[in-house]
Amino acid sequence: MMSKTKIVLAVTGSVAAYKSAEIARRLMDESLSVHVAMTANAEKFITPLTFAALTGNHVLRHGYPAPGDDPMPHITFQRGASLILIAPATANIIGKLANGIADDMLSSMLMASDAPVLVAPAMNANMYNHPSVRKNIETLKQLGAGFIGPATGELACGETGEGKMERVENIVSQVLDRLDLGRDLLGRKILVTAGGAREPIDPVRFIGNRSSGKMGVAIAQAAARRGADVTLVAGAMEIPVPEDIETIYAPTALEMMRTVQERFTDSDVLVMAAAVGDYRARSVASGKIKEKESWDLSLVRNPDIIAKMCALRNKQIVVGFAAETDNAEKSGREKLLRKNMDMIVVNDVSRDDIGFGSDYNEVVIITRSGETIKPQKMSKREIGEIILDRIAGMLTGGYGDRGLVGGRT
Ligand code: PMT
């Protein structure tokens, strides 16, 4: 698992400051330790308590320290930070930083730090395009600061134009890119399936399940961050798919089978987090089936995609999930062997607080060599990282987990 990297989030006085709470939370989901500094004006838009509660860390505020407190918080606060993100960044803070002005706690803290700085501006379009602001931005770029956005769109003042703070996910992904947190999957092709099934019965009805797609998307995003070339094969999704990951929709088992098979030969890894429909209607009616007192629906078995891929593979690492309600670990172990996977991630889907739809999961990870890992309940993102740690180890031959599989190179 990634170690806790410290990042300072500097929040200045813009209406976009409310989005900084989401930025803080997303960065924490990435196992970063987030330390928020605020200007006096930022506190007019959002309270320090929000950030303290979210991050669990002390918030650096304006004003001089009280007697007995740390006398030099602008120095100690940013010590050890791997990066400072200013989001939202007003014209004022951009001007101060570009011109070496340190007249409050936040600007003094910025001046005292030698950590890389990323700036996400947020202001009215005319302000953003003012020659002095543009000059300050150019100065900061020359000094090595990175800029994220701004985006063009409807601004808080009602005007439309350039100056809107960049979308939270783009800010977070650029922070992660800049931090370069171990790109150990660089150049690897990873195919990830996510989401549930939609097996049609007629043009109106379908057979489905409760998978939201969160687990698979978390793995796909973590793999992309670690440098992998990721393709997401998405079944029925309850969450948006990441814009920066190639996604192919395949809501039925037959479509998913076709899509996975097409890309499998060229992949290094297949992770099947999708809850594939085990059955489909024997025949799909072309018109809506009329109401009737009772109805016997005839189902046929869908192909077992993961078992078929395991039979076809040569170099690929194949990781499956097991959605269980009873004897989870034992059933998962049997599934691993029966389907001939390299690794299985077992989760208990009878619990409401994990599994289907939740942001959290508690899993048992079992490899072919019999090694069993039981991480505590944690976010699906963190579980994704643990799974990828194992995969990265297998790819570099660090684990002896693959030796038992017949027909491997
Ligand atoms: O999407 P979320 O809301 O985040 O929920 C996550 C999850 C609970 C769906 C996920 O963690 C999970 O358990 N996914 C696998 C669900 C499942 O189909 O489990 P299974 O035990 O029925 O299947 C075992 C493995 O075979 C799975 O990797 C599955 O993708 C694969 N399979 C199943 C049936 C089939 N016809 N073809 C397959 O390849």
XYZ file of C-alpha atoms and ligand atoms in Angstrom:
448
model
C 0.000 0.000 0.000
C 1.160 3.518 -0.691
C 2.732 5.338 2.240
C 1.144 8.544 3.502
C 2.517 11.358 1.431
C 1.930 14.822 2.890
C 0.221 17.418 0.750
C -0.729 20.986 1.680
C -4.031 22.245 0.297
C -4.034 26.060 0.346
C -7.574 27.455 0.151
C -8.114 31.115 -0.708
C -11.193 33.322 -0.825
C -13.337 32.272 -3.758
C -16.824 30.865 -3.983
C -15.187 27.715 -5.384
C -13.749 27.105 -1.886
C -16.615 24.723 -1.138
C -15.151 22.375 -3.755
C -11.906 22.218 -1.789
C -13.635 20.006 0.764
C -14.240 17.471 -1.998
C -10.648 17.839 -3.197
C -9.417 17.151 0.352
C -11.609 14.076 0.633
C -10.562 12.694 -2.758
C -6.886 13.202 -1.969
C -7.371 11.370 1.308
C -9.011 8.525 -0.600
C -5.691 8.281 -2.396
C -4.002 7.643 0.950
C -2.502 11.118 1.065
C -2.175 13.038 4.303
C -3.911 16.367 3.606
C -3.081 19.533 5.564
C -5.267 22.546 4.825
C -4.179 26.176 5.097
C -6.768 28.946 4.712
C -6.750 32.680 4.213
C -9.061 34.895 6.265
C -11.205 35.383 3.164
C -11.440 31.643 2.532
C -13.028 31.324 5.979
C -15.891 33.523 4.762
C -16.779 30.791 2.264
C -16.078 27.602 4.229
C -15.100 26.936 7.828
C -11.773 25.567 9.102
C -13.808 23.061 11.108
C -14.988 21.422 7.882
C -11.403 20.750 6.836
C -10.233 19.758 10.308
C -13.071 17.251 10.578
C -12.501 15.903 7.072
C -8.738 15.572 7.215
C -8.209 14.906 10.899
C -5.392 17.457 10.749
C -4.912 20.896 12.257
C -5.846 23.734 9.849
C -3.405 26.628 9.383
C -5.359 29.880 9.761
C -4.643 33.590 9.453
C -3.379 35.587 12.432
C -0.431 35.317 14.746
C -0.042 32.316 17.021
C -1.286 32.682 20.594
C 1.297 32.626 23.400
C 2.371 29.055 24.027
C 1.443 27.905 20.514
C 3.989 27.019 17.845
C 5.660 30.413 17.235
C 6.522 29.654 13.613
C 3.597 27.780 12.095
C 4.335 29.055 8.582
C 7.590 27.056 8.733
C 6.522 23.933 10.577
C 3.180 23.512 8.815
C 4.554 22.875 5.344
C 7.642 20.953 6.424
C 7.815 17.565 4.704
C 5.087 18.389 2.174
C 5.589 16.703 -1.185
C 3.412 19.257 -2.922
C 1.353 22.381 -2.275
C -1.932 22.692 -4.142
C -3.568 26.136 -4.143
C -7.240 25.518 -4.911
C -9.058 27.750 -5.406
C -6.352 30.290 -6.195
C -7.535 33.898 -6.379
C -5.888 36.654 -8.450
C -4.668 37.981 -5.109
C -2.697 34.896 -4.036
C -1.317 34.424 -7.548
C -0.100 38.024 -7.447
C 1.449 37.611 -4.013
C 3.246 34.398 -4.865
C 4.541 35.775 -8.171
C 5.892 38.885 -6.459
C 7.251 37.500 -3.220
C 4.643 39.073 -0.972
C 4.191 37.325 2.363
C 1.720 39.442 4.318
C -0.414 36.794 6.001
C -0.040 33.271 7.324
C -0.896 31.446 4.084
C 1.327 33.546 1.815
C 4.162 33.337 4.374
C 3.746 29.566 4.466
C 3.934 29.447 0.651
C 7.057 31.569 0.643
C 8.717 29.397 3.294
C 8.239 26.196 1.318
C 10.370 24.674 -1.396
C 7.773 22.043 -2.308
C 6.421 21.997 -5.886
C 3.324 24.165 -6.273
C 0.213 23.496 -8.321
C -2.248 26.333 -8.795
C -5.943 25.958 -9.682
C -7.163 29.499 -10.420
C -10.776 30.542 -9.868
C -11.970 34.039 -10.684
C -14.075 36.189 -12.986
C -13.074 35.913 -16.677
C -12.049 39.574 -16.916
C -9.888 39.228 -13.832
C -8.272 36.104 -15.246
C -7.580 37.835 -18.532
C -6.285 41.024 -16.931
C -2.736 41.632 -18.210
C -1.307 41.855 -14.698
C -2.850 38.501 -13.689
C -1.600 36.899 -16.916
C 1.841 38.342 -16.266
C 1.834 36.920 -12.726
C 0.786 33.516 -14.045
C 3.597 33.582 -16.596
C 6.066 34.541 -13.854
C 4.914 31.642 -11.693
C 5.143 29.207 -14.603
C 8.707 30.340 -15.224
C 9.428 29.782 -11.546
C 8.217 26.190 -11.941
C 4.628 26.329 -10.657
C 2.131 24.129 -12.481
C -1.327 25.398 -13.423
C -4.498 23.346 -13.526
C -7.206 25.046 -15.555
C -9.103 27.243 -15.202
C -12.026 25.832 -17.142
C -14.435 27.797 -19.275
C -18.060 27.880 -18.198
C -20.673 29.719 -16.231
C -18.980 31.687 -13.469
C -20.331 32.559 -10.036
C -20.819 36.181 -11.185
C -23.297 34.969 -13.820
C -20.950 35.616 -16.739
C -19.628 32.865 -18.955
C -15.955 32.602 -19.733
C -12.552 31.402 -18.640
C -11.955 31.442 -14.901
C -13.985 28.584 -13.455
C -11.982 26.324 -11.172
C -11.070 23.097 -12.960
C -13.212 20.041 -12.151
C -12.301 18.313 -8.902
C -11.397 14.997 -10.552
C -9.050 16.726 -12.993
C -7.357 18.595 -10.154
C -6.935 15.391 -8.165
C -5.600 13.434 -11.125
C -3.066 16.162 -11.942
C -1.913 16.230 -8.333
C -1.431 12.467 -8.453
C 0.410 12.684 -11.769
C 2.697 15.338 -10.352
C 3.373 13.335 -7.211
C 4.295 10.369 -9.404
C 3.397 7.901 -6.683
C 5.048 4.784 -7.957
C 4.172 4.160 -11.612
C 4.890 0.463 -11.223
C 2.377 -0.573 -13.886
C 3.794 1.661 -16.586
C 3.387 0.073 -20.012
C 1.184 -2.791 -18.739
C -2.141 -3.412 -20.452
C -4.885 -4.049 -17.945
C -8.428 -5.020 -18.765
C -10.911 -4.397 -15.938
C -14.579 -5.316 -15.917
C -17.016 -3.474 -13.678
C -20.708 -3.167 -12.956
C -23.755 -5.345 -13.132
C -25.810 -7.160 -15.708
C -28.741 -6.126 -17.866
C -29.963 -9.259 -19.548
C -33.023 -8.254 -21.587
C -36.337 -10.089 -21.379
C -38.281 -7.771 -23.675
C -37.792 -4.109 -24.721
C -38.888 -2.990 -21.228
C -37.631 -5.544 -18.725
C -34.317 -7.065 -17.874
C -32.617 -9.357 -15.364
C -30.035 -7.454 -13.354
C -28.117 -7.375 -10.104
C -27.025 -4.841 -7.518
C -23.480 -4.093 -8.668
C -22.851 -0.342 -8.965
C -19.490 -0.539 -10.728
C -17.607 1.178 -7.862
C -15.197 -1.676 -7.157
C -14.164 -2.129 -10.793
C -13.853 1.612 -11.404
C -11.667 1.974 -8.293
C -9.317 -0.688 -9.658
C -9.299 0.825 -13.152
C -8.503 4.292 -11.789
C -5.785 3.030 -9.481
C -4.203 1.046 -12.336
C -4.284 4.104 -14.623
C -2.645 6.217 -11.932
C 0.075 3.617 -11.592
C 0.847 4.011 -15.277
C -1.120 1.120 -16.798
C -2.855 1.319 -20.134
C -6.359 0.512 -18.875
C -9.482 -0.570 -20.717
C -12.665 -0.646 -18.679
C -15.394 -3.007 -19.815
C -18.493 -1.624 -18.159
C -21.704 -3.494 -17.530
C -24.691 -1.701 -16.021
C -23.210 1.197 -14.043
C -24.644 3.333 -11.275
C -21.705 5.719 -11.287
C -20.144 7.719 -14.117
C -17.209 6.068 -15.828
C -13.861 7.929 -15.627
C -13.432 10.265 -18.584
C -9.759 9.505 -18.957
C -10.091 5.726 -19.222
C -11.096 3.956 -22.436
C -14.469 2.408 -21.687
C -16.498 -0.100 -23.648
C -20.057 -0.799 -22.552
C -21.106 -4.422 -22.392
C -24.206 -4.851 -20.235
C -24.927 -8.458 -21.225
C -22.710 -11.463 -20.588
C -22.459 -12.211 -24.315
C -21.351 -8.647 -25.094
C -18.891 -8.703 -22.208
C -17.559 -12.067 -23.340
C -17.010 -10.758 -26.881
C -15.372 -7.530 -25.692
C -13.071 -9.194 -23.172
C -12.066 -11.907 -25.617
C -11.197 -9.357 -28.320
C -8.781 -7.563 -26.012
C -7.522 -10.417 -23.890
C -4.655 -11.638 -26.104
C -3.149 -8.191 -26.107
C -3.507 -7.686 -22.329
C -1.130 -8.427 -19.491
C -3.810 -8.587 -16.826
C -7.551 -9.233 -16.628
C -9.430 -8.223 -13.478
C -13.065 -9.326 -13.476
C -14.831 -7.215 -10.856
C -18.100 -7.190 -12.826
C -21.065 -9.105 -11.519
C -21.724 -10.909 -14.783
C -25.251 -12.251 -15.235
C -25.133 -16.008 -14.810
C -28.330 -16.494 -16.834
C -30.158 -14.825 -19.698
C -33.663 -15.224 -21.089
C -33.892 -18.186 -23.463
C -35.559 -15.869 -25.951
C -35.899 -12.093 -25.891
C -39.367 -10.877 -26.926
C -39.357 -8.201 -29.615
C -42.444 -6.494 -28.132
C -43.416 -5.832 -24.517
C -44.770 -9.014 -22.953
C -48.377 -8.365 -21.882
C -49.487 -8.598 -18.248
C -50.569 -12.046 -17.196
C -51.425 -13.824 -13.946
C -48.225 -15.793 -13.801
C -45.231 -16.211 -15.997
C -42.590 -18.903 -16.191
C -39.458 -17.353 -17.561
C -37.082 -19.797 -19.161
C -33.392 -18.993 -18.607
C -30.225 -20.342 -20.151
C -26.749 -20.307 -18.700
C -24.362 -17.562 -19.806
C -20.759 -18.408 -20.668
C -18.323 -18.194 -17.783
C -16.065 -15.454 -19.110
C -13.270 -15.731 -16.587
C -13.069 -19.520 -16.858
C -12.872 -19.231 -20.644
C -10.129 -16.590 -20.467
C -8.148 -18.699 -17.999
C -8.332 -21.584 -20.460
C -7.108 -19.341 -23.300
C -4.310 -17.493 -21.594
C -0.593 -17.707 -21.963
C 1.127 -14.773 -20.255
C -1.912 -13.060 -18.700
C -2.565 -12.729 -14.999
C -6.238 -13.339 -14.320
C -7.866 -12.020 -11.170
C -11.471 -12.713 -10.294
C -13.859 -11.719 -7.558
C -16.221 -13.921 -5.624
C -19.494 -12.475 -4.407
C -20.518 -14.772 -1.586
C -23.130 -14.854 1.162
C -22.157 -18.064 3.014
C -18.803 -19.637 3.797
C -17.250 -16.824 1.797
C -13.592 -17.763 2.107
C -14.091 -21.478 1.464
C -16.401 -20.852 -1.515
C -13.976 -18.276 -2.904
C -11.059 -20.681 -2.649
C -13.054 -23.327 -4.527
C -13.926 -20.785 -7.235
C -10.270 -19.795 -7.623
C -9.293 -23.403 -8.297
C -12.337 -24.377 -10.352
C -11.982 -21.396 -12.699
C -8.174 -21.602 -12.658
C -7.535 -17.959 -11.691
C -4.262 -16.553 -10.353
C -5.952 -14.682 -7.561
C -9.452 -14.244 -6.192
C -10.885 -11.390 -4.156
C -13.687 -12.649 -1.971
C -16.340 -10.342 -0.565
C -19.414 -10.982 1.530
C -22.303 -9.419 -0.372
C -24.841 -10.109 2.371
C -23.536 -7.101 4.326
C -25.010 -3.641 3.713
C -21.889 -1.721 4.756
C -19.628 -3.316 2.129
C -19.915 -5.070 -1.239
C -22.677 -3.921 -3.568
C -23.047 -0.174 -3.904
C -20.888 0.777 -0.926
C -17.754 2.922 -1.124
C -16.167 0.363 1.201
C -15.335 -3.298 1.067
C -13.823 -5.943 3.255
C -12.186 -8.689 1.281
C -10.139 -11.828 1.547
C -7.523 -12.085 -1.169
C -6.393 -15.607 -2.010
C -3.637 -16.481 -4.459
C -3.036 -19.790 -6.191
C -0.106 -20.538 -3.936
C -2.573 -20.439 -1.060
C -1.425 -17.137 0.377
C -4.330 -15.378 2.048
C -4.480 -11.667 2.822
C -7.228 -10.224 4.976
C -7.118 -6.432 4.959
C -9.492 -4.665 7.313
C -12.585 -2.881 5.981
C -11.431 0.065 3.887
C -12.349 2.162 0.857
C -12.634 0.395 -2.474
C -9.824 2.624 -3.719
C -7.494 1.343 -1.031
C -8.514 -2.237 -1.740
C -7.806 -1.572 -5.402
C -4.281 -0.522 -4.469
C -3.710 -3.699 -2.457
C -4.934 -5.875 -5.328
C -2.654 -3.976 -7.722
C 0.288 -4.336 -5.348
C -0.128 -8.105 -5.657
C -0.574 -7.918 -9.424
C 2.527 -5.715 -9.788
C 4.458 -8.284 -7.749
C 3.250 -11.140 -9.960
C 4.130 -9.215 -13.136
C 7.686 -8.786 -12.007
C 7.866 -12.392 -10.841
C 8.144 -11.347 -7.225
C 5.586 -13.844 -5.996
C 5.550 -17.548 -6.619
C 1.820 -17.506 -7.184
C 1.670 -18.470 -10.809
C 3.565 -21.717 -10.939
C 0.635 -24.076 -10.537
C -1.204 -23.028 -13.669
C -0.855 -25.396 -16.590
C 0.091 -24.143 -20.061
C 1.851 -21.009 -18.842
C 4.974 -19.591 -20.317
O -19.930 -2.917 -8.237
P -19.960 -2.677 -6.741
O -21.287 -2.123 -6.278
O -18.787 -1.857 -6.296
O -19.852 -4.100 -6.017
C -18.667 -4.820 -6.145
C -18.931 -6.337 -6.343
C -19.603 -6.894 -5.100
C -19.827 -6.554 -7.562
C -17.524 -6.967 -6.620
O -16.708 -6.743 -5.487
C -17.650 -8.462 -6.883
O -17.746 -9.290 -6.011
N -17.674 -8.817 -8.206
C -17.857 -10.182 -8.698
C -19.313 -10.543 -8.660
C -19.569 -11.948 -9.190
O -20.086 -12.079 -10.273
O -19.108 -12.900 -8.436
P -19.279 -14.488 -8.776
O -18.817 -15.155 -7.553
O -20.667 -14.766 -9.258
O -18.297 -14.754 -9.988
C -16.935 -15.126 -9.800
C -16.075 -14.517 -10.876
O -16.476 -15.026 -12.137
C -16.167 -13.018 -10.972
O -14.887 -12.492 -11.202
C -17.073 -12.784 -12.162
O -16.760 -11.556 -12.820
C -16.768 -13.981 -13.031
N -17.894 -14.426 -13.855
C -19.080 -14.752 -13.304
C -20.099 -15.216 -14.094
C -19.894 -15.336 -15.495
N -20.851 -15.771 -16.289
N -18.708 -15.016 -16.019
C -17.709 -14.566 -15.224
O -16.622 -14.265 -15.711
